[in-house]
GROMACS .gro file of C-alpha atoms in nm:
model
  378
    1MET     CA    1  15.427  -0.147   8.602
    2ALA     CA    2  15.664   0.133   8.698
    3SER     CA    3  15.780   0.146   9.059
    4THR     CA    4  15.555   0.349   9.289
    5SER     CA    5  15.784   0.347   9.591
    6GLU     CA    6  15.895   0.708   9.544
    7PRO     CA    7  15.602   0.895   9.393
    8ALA     CA    8  15.761   1.236   9.446
    9GLU     CA    9  16.008   1.157   9.168
   10GLN     CA   10  15.744   1.075   8.907
   11VAL     CA   11  15.689   1.315   8.620
   12GLU     CA   12  15.356   1.487   8.572
   13SER     CA   13  15.150   1.357   8.277
   14THR     CA   14  14.891   1.555   8.081
   15TRP     CA   15  14.657   1.402   7.821
   16ARG     CA   16  14.356   1.530   7.632
   17ALA     CA   17  14.063   1.321   7.512
   18PRO     CA   18  13.766   1.442   7.308
   19GLY     CA   19  13.393   1.420   7.342
   20ARG     CA   20  13.201   1.276   7.054
   21VAL     CA   21  12.913   1.327   6.816
   22ASN     CA   22  12.746   1.010   6.703
   23LEU     CA   23  12.664   1.055   6.336
   24ILE     CA   24  12.425   0.759   6.339
   25GLY     CA   25  12.373   0.434   6.527
   26GLU     CA   26  12.194   0.518   6.851
   27HIS     CA   27  12.130   0.261   7.127
   28THR     CA   28  12.287  -0.004   6.907
   29ASP     CA   29  12.608  -0.029   7.110
   30TYR     CA   30  12.474  -0.236   7.398
   31ASN     CA   31  12.292  -0.452   7.143
   32ASP     CA   32  12.627  -0.564   6.994
   33GLY     CA   33  12.545  -0.353   6.689
   34PHE     CA   34  12.706  -0.083   6.478
   35CYS     CA   35  12.753   0.289   6.533
   36LEU     CA   36  12.933   0.571   6.354
   37PRO     CA   37  13.072   0.826   6.602
   38MET     CA   38  13.338   1.090   6.557
   39ALA     CA   39  13.566   1.266   6.802
   40ILE     CA   40  13.503   1.641   6.823
   41PRO     CA   41  13.720   1.943   6.910
   42GLN     CA   42  13.564   1.980   7.255
   43GLY     CA   43  13.717   1.752   7.516
   44CYS     CA   44  13.881   1.715   7.855
   45THR     CA   45  14.241   1.760   7.963
   46ALA     CA   46  14.366   1.557   8.260
   47THR     CA   47  14.691   1.614   8.446
   48VAL     CA   48  14.813   1.346   8.689
   49SER     CA   49  15.081   1.424   8.946
   50PRO     CA   50  15.209   1.238   9.254
   51LEU     CA   51  15.107   1.294   9.615
   52ALA     CA   52  15.302   1.178   9.918
   53GLU     CA   53  14.987   1.080  10.110
   54PRO     CA   54  14.788   0.762  10.022
   55VAL     CA   55  14.493   0.957   9.882
   56LEU     CA   56  14.332   1.028   9.549
   57GLU     CA   57  14.259   1.397   9.492
   58VAL     CA   58  14.035   1.502   9.203
   59VAL     CA   59  14.028   1.869   9.107
   60SER     CA   60  13.819   2.025   8.830
   61ALA     CA   61  13.848   2.370   8.677
   62GLN     CA   62  13.468   2.362   8.654
   63ARG     CA   63  13.412   2.288   9.025
   64ASP     CA   64  13.463   2.499   9.333
   65ALA     CA   65  13.616   2.236   9.560
   66PRO     CA   66  13.839   1.931   9.515
   67VAL     CA   67  13.731   1.580   9.614
   68GLU     CA   68  13.968   1.368   9.821
   69ILE     CA   69  13.937   0.994   9.881
   70ALA     CA   70  14.165   0.771  10.084
   71LEU     CA   71  14.300   0.497   9.859
   72ALA     CA   72  14.185   0.241  10.116
   73ASP     CA   73  13.826   0.368  10.071
   74LEU     CA   74  13.825   0.373   9.690
   75ARG     CA   75  13.522   0.167   9.586
   76PRO     CA   76  13.186   0.212   9.409
   77GLY     CA   77  12.938   0.410   9.615
   78VAL     CA   78  13.197   0.604   9.814
   79LEU     CA   79  13.116   0.931   9.635
   80THR     CA   80  12.773   1.079   9.695
   81GLY     CA   81  12.589   1.404   9.652
   82ALA     CA   82  12.794   1.698   9.531
   83ASP     CA   83  13.103   1.477   9.498
   84GLU     CA   84  12.953   1.229   9.250
   85TRP     CA   85  13.103   1.410   8.950
   86ALA     CA   86  13.450   1.294   9.060
   87GLY     CA   87  13.345   0.931   9.016
   88TYR     CA   88  13.425   0.941   8.645
   89ALA     CA   89  13.790   1.009   8.731
   90ALA     CA   90  13.813   0.812   9.055
   91GLY     CA   91  13.644   0.517   8.884
   92VAL     CA   92  13.932   0.488   8.639
   93ALA     CA   93  14.183   0.471   8.925
   94TRP     CA   94  13.962   0.211   9.094
   95ALA     CA   95  13.950   0.005   8.773
   96ILE     CA   96  14.331   0.011   8.758
   97ALA     CA   97  14.350  -0.109   9.118
   98GLU     CA   98  14.099  -0.384   9.036
   99ARG     CA   99  14.347  -0.512   8.778
  100GLY     CA  100  14.603  -0.567   9.053
  101HIS     CA  101  14.808  -0.248   9.021
  102GLN     CA  102  14.905  -0.075   9.345
  103LEU     CA  103  14.813   0.291   9.338
  104PRO     CA  104  15.033   0.560   9.492
  105GLY     CA  105  14.891   0.888   9.616
  106LEU     CA  106  14.777   1.084   9.312
  107SER     CA  107  14.632   1.420   9.219
  108ILE     CA  108  14.411   1.428   8.909
  109SER     CA  109  14.334   1.773   8.772
  110VAL     CA  110  14.078   1.801   8.491
  111ASP     CA  111  13.955   2.082   8.270
  112GLY     CA  112  13.683   2.019   8.011
  113ASP     CA  113  13.491   2.217   7.751
  114VAL     CA  114  13.235   1.957   7.640
  115PRO     CA  115  12.895   2.105   7.730
  116PRO     CA  116  12.777   1.898   8.028
  117GLY     CA  117  12.443   1.726   7.991
  118ALA     CA  118  12.437   1.779   7.615
  119GLY     CA  119  12.476   1.416   7.511
  120LEU     CA  120  12.822   1.476   7.363
  121SER     CA  121  12.988   1.245   7.614
  122SER     CA  122  13.166   1.476   7.849
  123SER     CA  123  13.189   1.172   8.078
  124ALA     CA  124  13.386   0.963   7.827
  125ALA     CA  125  13.618   1.257   7.757
  126LEU     CA  126  13.686   1.281   8.130
  127GLU     CA  127  13.733   0.906   8.178
  128CYS     CA  128  13.953   0.859   7.873
  129SER     CA  129  14.180   1.156   7.943
  130VAL     CA  130  14.227   1.030   8.300
  131ALA     CA  131  14.284   0.671   8.184
  132ALA     CA  132  14.549   0.779   7.934
  133ALA     CA  133  14.722   1.011   8.183
  134LEU     CA  134  14.725   0.747   8.459
  135ASN     CA  135  14.854   0.486   8.217
  136ASP     CA  136  15.137   0.720   8.122
  137GLN     CA  137  15.212   0.839   8.476
  138LEU     CA  138  15.217   0.492   8.628
  139GLY     CA  139  15.397   0.325   8.338
  140LEU     CA  140  15.126   0.061   8.298
  141GLY     CA  141  15.190   0.007   7.927
  142LEU     CA  142  14.821  -0.039   7.844
  143ASP     CA  143  14.720  -0.023   7.478
  144ARG     CA  144  14.420   0.169   7.345
  145PRO     CA  145  14.167  -0.117   7.369
  146GLU     CA  146  14.269  -0.161   7.733
  147LEU     CA  147  14.218   0.212   7.795
  148VAL     CA  148  13.868   0.179   7.650
  149ALA     CA  149  13.803  -0.111   7.887
  150LEU     CA  150  13.920   0.094   8.188
  151ALA     CA  151  13.697   0.386   8.098
  152ARG     CA  152  13.397   0.159   8.038
  153GLN     CA  153  13.447  -0.013   8.372
  154ALA     CA  154  13.461   0.323   8.546
  155GLU     CA  155  13.133   0.437   8.390
  156ASN     CA  156  12.943   0.109   8.417
  157ASP     CA  157  13.063  -0.031   8.748
  158PHE     CA  158  13.184   0.267   8.950
  159VAL     CA  159  12.943   0.540   8.838
  160GLY     CA  160  12.661   0.300   8.754
  161ALA     CA  161  12.564   0.433   8.410
  162PRO     CA  162  12.463   0.136   8.186
  163THR     CA  163  12.617   0.271   7.865
  164GLY     CA  164  12.751   0.048   7.592
  165GLY     CA  165  13.105   0.164   7.517
  166MET     CA  166  13.071   0.358   7.194
  167ASP     CA  167  13.164   0.686   7.363
  168GLN     CA  168  13.493   0.553   7.497
  169LEU     CA  169  13.586   0.398   7.161
  170ALA     CA  170  13.533   0.731   6.988
  171SER     CA  171  13.730   0.923   7.251
  172ILE     CA  172  14.029   0.688   7.238
  173PHE     CA  173  14.037   0.593   6.867
  174GLY     CA  174  13.912   0.913   6.701
  175GLU     CA  175  14.087   1.031   6.383
  176ARG     CA  176  14.092   1.370   6.217
  177GLY     CA  177  13.868   1.382   5.910
  178ARG     CA  178  13.711   1.043   5.979
  179VAL     CA  179  13.417   0.890   6.156
  180LEU     CA  180  13.460   0.548   6.313
  181LEU     CA  181  13.250   0.249   6.212
  182CYS     CA  182  13.240   0.059   6.541
  183ASP     CA  183  13.139  -0.304   6.562
  184MET     CA  184  13.029  -0.321   6.922
  185ARG     CA  185  13.047  -0.699   6.938
  186THR     CA  186  13.411  -0.730   6.837
  187LEU     CA  187  13.506  -0.370   6.927
  188ALA     CA  188  13.669  -0.345   6.584
  189VAL     CA  189  13.700   0.013   6.462
  190GLU     CA  190  13.717   0.117   6.094
  191PRO     CA  191  13.800   0.481   6.015
  192VAL     CA  192  13.568   0.605   5.739
  193PRO     CA  193  13.635   0.930   5.544
  194PHE     CA  194  13.426   1.227   5.655
  195ASP     CA  195  13.586   1.540   5.510
  196LEU     CA  196  13.320   1.804   5.557
  197GLU     CA  197  13.529   2.092   5.422
  198ALA     CA  198  13.610   1.911   5.098
  199ALA     CA  199  13.240   1.841   5.049
  200GLY     CA  200  13.143   2.202   5.122
  201LEU     CA  201  12.938   2.098   5.422
  202THR     CA  202  12.900   2.179   5.789
  203LEU     CA  203  12.787   1.952   6.069
  204LEU     CA  204  12.583   2.187   6.284
  205VAL     CA  205  12.522   2.097   6.648
  206ILE     CA  206  12.229   2.245   6.839
  207ASP     CA  207  12.262   2.203   7.214
  208THR     CA  208  11.893   2.213   7.297
  209LYS     CA  209  11.959   2.267   7.670
  210ALA     CA  210  11.685   2.015   7.743
  211PRO     CA  211  11.792   1.810   8.047
  212HIS     CA  212  11.994   1.499   7.961
  213GLN     CA  213  12.041   1.228   8.222
  214LEU     CA  214  12.131   0.863   8.162
  215THR     CA  215  12.122   0.732   8.517
  216ASP     CA  216  11.759   0.813   8.595
  217GLY     CA  217  11.626   0.476   8.477
  218LEU     CA  218  11.493   0.561   8.130
  219TYR     CA  219  11.811   0.452   7.955
  220GLY     CA  220  11.820   0.133   8.161
  221GLU     CA  221  11.457   0.059   8.073
  222ARG     CA  222  11.538   0.074   7.702
  223ARG     CA  223  11.836  -0.154   7.746
  224ALA     CA  224  11.632  -0.407   7.946
  225ALA     CA  225  11.359  -0.408   7.680
  226CYS     CA  226  11.614  -0.479   7.406
  227GLU     CA  227  11.764  -0.765   7.604
  228GLU     CA  228  11.419  -0.911   7.668
  229ALA     CA  229  11.330  -0.887   7.299
  230ALA     CA  230  11.652  -1.066   7.204
  231ARG     CA  231  11.579  -1.338   7.459
  232LEU     CA  232  11.229  -1.394   7.325
  233LEU     CA  233  11.360  -1.403   6.967
  234GLY     CA  234  11.627  -1.657   7.060
  235VAL     CA  235  11.930  -1.452   6.956
  236PRO     CA  236  12.232  -1.335   7.160
  237ALA     CA  237  12.154  -0.972   7.075
  238LEU     CA  238  11.930  -0.774   6.841
  239ARG     CA  239  12.234  -0.719   6.620
  240ASP     CA  240  12.186  -1.079   6.503
  241LEU     CA  241  11.863  -0.994   6.320
  242SER     CA  242  11.878  -0.849   5.970
  243LEU     CA  243  11.633  -0.611   5.807
  244GLU     CA  244  11.500  -0.905   5.605
  245GLU     CA  245  11.404  -1.077   5.931
  246LEU     CA  246  11.225  -0.774   6.074
  247GLY     CA  247  10.873  -0.879   5.979
  248GLU     CA  248  10.907  -1.223   6.131
  249ALA     CA  249  11.060  -1.077   6.446
  250MET     CA  250  10.770  -0.835   6.487
  251ASP     CA  251  10.522  -1.123   6.455
  252ARG     CA  252  10.700  -1.320   6.727
  253LEU     CA  253  10.715  -1.045   6.991
  254PRO     CA  254  10.403  -1.038   7.209
  255ASP     CA  255  10.428  -0.680   7.332
  256GLU     CA  256  10.400  -0.359   7.128
  257THR     CA  257  10.668  -0.185   7.332
  258LEU     CA  258  10.915  -0.467   7.269
  259ARG     CA  259  10.829  -0.461   6.899
  260LYS     CA  260  10.901  -0.090   6.879
  261ARG     CA  261  11.230  -0.113   7.067
  262ALA     CA  262  11.351  -0.406   6.855
  263ARG     CA  263  11.241  -0.239   6.531
  264HIS     CA  264  11.449   0.066   6.610
  265VAL     CA  265  11.765  -0.133   6.678
  266ILE     CA  266  11.731  -0.361   6.375
  267THR     CA  267  11.662  -0.075   6.135
  268GLU     CA  268  11.924   0.151   6.296
  269ASN     CA  269  12.195  -0.107   6.240
  270ASP     CA  270  12.095  -0.124   5.874
  271ARG     CA  271  12.099   0.255   5.842
  272THR     CA  272  12.443   0.275   6.005
  273LEU     CA  273  12.599   0.025   5.767
  274ALA     CA  274  12.434   0.198   5.469
  275CYS     CA  275  12.569   0.532   5.589
  276ALA     CA  276  12.923   0.392   5.612
  277ASP     CA  277  12.893   0.252   5.259
  278LEU     CA  278  12.800   0.596   5.123
  279LEU     CA  279  13.081   0.769   5.310
  280ARG     CA  280  13.341   0.525   5.178
  281THR     CA  281  13.264   0.656   4.829
  282GLY     CA  282  13.248   1.022   4.932
  283GLN     CA  283  12.869   1.059   4.911
  284LEU     CA  284  12.826   1.283   5.215
  285ARG     CA  285  12.507   1.456   5.107
  286GLN     CA  286  12.342   1.126   5.032
  287ILE     CA  287  12.353   1.017   5.396
  288GLY     CA  288  12.102   1.288   5.487
  289PRO     CA  289  11.784   1.077   5.450
  290LEU     CA  290  11.940   0.809   5.670
  291LEU     CA  291  12.003   1.064   5.947
  292THR     CA  292  11.645   1.188   5.930
  293ALA     CA  293  11.503   0.836   5.926
  294SER     CA  294  11.714   0.759   6.233
  295HIS     CA  295  11.555   1.050   6.417
  296ALA     CA  296  11.205   0.935   6.325
  297SER     CA  297  11.288   0.591   6.460
  298MET     CA  298  11.421   0.733   6.787
  299ARG     CA  299  11.110   0.948   6.819
  300ASP     CA  300  10.845   0.693   6.728
  301ASP     CA  301  10.991   0.351   6.810
  302PHE     CA  302  11.251   0.409   7.081
  303GLU     CA  303  11.064   0.707   7.224
  304ILE     CA  304  11.369   0.893   7.353
  305THR     CA  305  11.322   1.239   7.204
  306VAL     CA  306  11.166   1.543   7.370
  307PRO     CA  307  10.976   1.840   7.219
  308GLU     CA  308  11.282   2.068   7.211
  309VAL     CA  309  11.477   1.807   7.015
  310ASP     CA  310  11.197   1.735   6.770
  311LEU     CA  311  11.146   2.107   6.706
  312ALA     CA  312  11.515   2.162   6.629
  313VAL     CA  313  11.514   1.875   6.378
  314GLU     CA  314  11.198   2.010   6.214
  315VAL     CA  315  11.342   2.360   6.178
  316LEU     CA  316  11.678   2.244   6.040
  317LEU     CA  317  11.508   2.030   5.778
  318ALA     CA  318  11.289   2.326   5.682
  319PHE     CA  319  11.605   2.535   5.636
  320GLY     CA  320  11.763   2.292   5.393
  321ALA     CA  321  11.945   2.034   5.604
  322PHE     CA  322  12.028   1.725   5.401
  323GLY     CA  323  11.949   1.533   5.717
  324ALA     CA  324  11.901   1.603   6.088
  325ARG     CA  325  11.869   1.391   6.398
  326MET     CA  326  11.913   1.381   6.771
  327THR     CA  327  12.254   1.253   6.875
  328GLY     CA  328  12.334   1.079   7.202
  329GLY     CA  329  12.139   0.872   7.450
  330GLY     CA  330  11.826   1.081   7.431
  331PHE     CA  331  11.575   1.245   7.665
  332GLY     CA  332  11.734   1.580   7.581
  333GLY     CA  333  12.078   1.672   7.456
  334CYS     CA  334  12.186   1.774   7.108
  335VAL     CA  335  12.063   1.770   6.750
  336ILE     CA  336  12.291   1.755   6.447
  337GLY     CA  337  12.219   1.884   6.100
  338LEU     CA  338  12.422   1.812   5.785
  339MET     CA  339  12.405   2.141   5.597
  340GLU     CA  340  12.577   2.384   5.368
  341PRO     CA  341  12.743   2.664   5.570
  342ALA     CA  342  12.497   2.940   5.476
  343GLN     CA  343  12.202   2.716   5.554
  344ALA     CA  344  12.358   2.622   5.886
  345ARG     CA  345  12.388   2.985   5.992
  346ALA     CA  346  12.027   3.055   5.897
  347GLY     CA  347  11.907   2.732   6.053
  348ALA     CA  348  12.076   2.805   6.385
  349LEU     CA  349  11.907   3.146   6.403
  350ALA     CA  350  11.574   2.993   6.310
  351VAL     CA  351  11.598   2.731   6.584
  352ALA     CA  352  11.673   3.002   6.839
  353ALA     CA  353  11.371   3.201   6.720
  354ALA     CA  354  11.146   2.896   6.733
  355TYR     CA  355  11.261   2.823   7.089
  356ALA     CA  356  11.193   3.180   7.196
  357GLY     CA  357  10.843   3.148   7.055
  358ARG     CA  358  10.776   2.850   7.280
  359ASP     CA  359  10.954   2.987   7.586
  360TYR     CA  360  11.219   2.714   7.571
  361VAL     CA  361  11.565   2.773   7.713
  362GLU     CA  362  11.784   2.946   7.454
  363PRO     CA  363  11.984   2.684   7.258
  364VAL     CA  364  12.353   2.702   7.179
  365SER     CA  365  12.476   2.628   6.825
  366PHE     CA  366  12.821   2.540   6.693
  367SER     CA  367  12.983   2.335   6.419
  368VAL     CA  368  13.211   2.036   6.468
  369THR     CA  369  13.468   1.849   6.265
  370ALA     CA  370  13.613   1.503   6.315
  371GLU     CA  371  13.924   1.527   6.531
  372ALA     CA  372  14.193   1.306   6.682
  373GLY     CA  373  14.132   1.083   6.983
  374ALA     CA  374  14.323   1.078   7.312
  375HIS     CA  375  14.671   1.225   7.284
  376ARG     CA  376  14.953   1.336   7.511
  377LEU     CA  377  15.012   1.706   7.575
  378THR     CA  378  15.304   1.692   7.821
   0.00000   0.00000   0.00000
């Protein structure tokens, strides 16, 4: 670790890390399974600079007031109410301190353009940009898997969101023109070609504006049900059950809710691997039915969709999407549609019209491409 005895002489560090769209593989990450996310153009930029006082200051371009914490007070639970947003940044500093590194006074300034609450992992973009900038500023020499671990610890243990780590992997390891096949047991990442332009396709994102919140207990309930199902089936995680074993597994689970949760995870892992196989041979259009089947599973078996999400999927499919699904943890957030450009434009307008007809909040539509992961700006 670089010396922290004279923080005023340290050089400012600025890093950017992206949000993510998960192409397929939802709620499989904490089941040691497979997912296929991609980094997107929207992200967060973090600038770390030294302070003479032993405090951590977190400033956001999207917030009116900074949050300041004495380094001696830096621990989970210290940020409450209107200051809780700063926990995603402060939690990374805390995780560094937990690894035995002495923190100097630091200012962390962040500026993000990932739509908050949309399920595109604005939190991971924030955590990963801060982790990379702190690593650089403090001369810690951490590699990318270690940065993922820092960001995960911040989200799980400091903020208290029981997410599985896919978001941080995508934000750190993202590659332009590729999705990432993530094995969430080994944390191995395989870049898989996903050249939308070459295929004449667009990945349309509909931000449904339906509320999206992972720390209200619903996400945790799904995770607990999966863990209970694995325990009853005698396996370390649901990832250890193949599609061929699905019928037997359903017979052995005593509760319909557990059967539905397990069925989603087992079939979703199979769909994710099948999707990666198609993409390796350039068959982008052919993944469409897998995306749509994933949405049906999230709606019927995992029960994490909401009416706004289901309506957007229905409309996009009616307007020629090869496949459409909710992306992210659920209970709101975004829908993606794999479409030709002209269909995407028409589909976005049609979703907006359908929402107006039901007095839903007006959605926001945009297209995304696969972009690079965390990288240094200055």
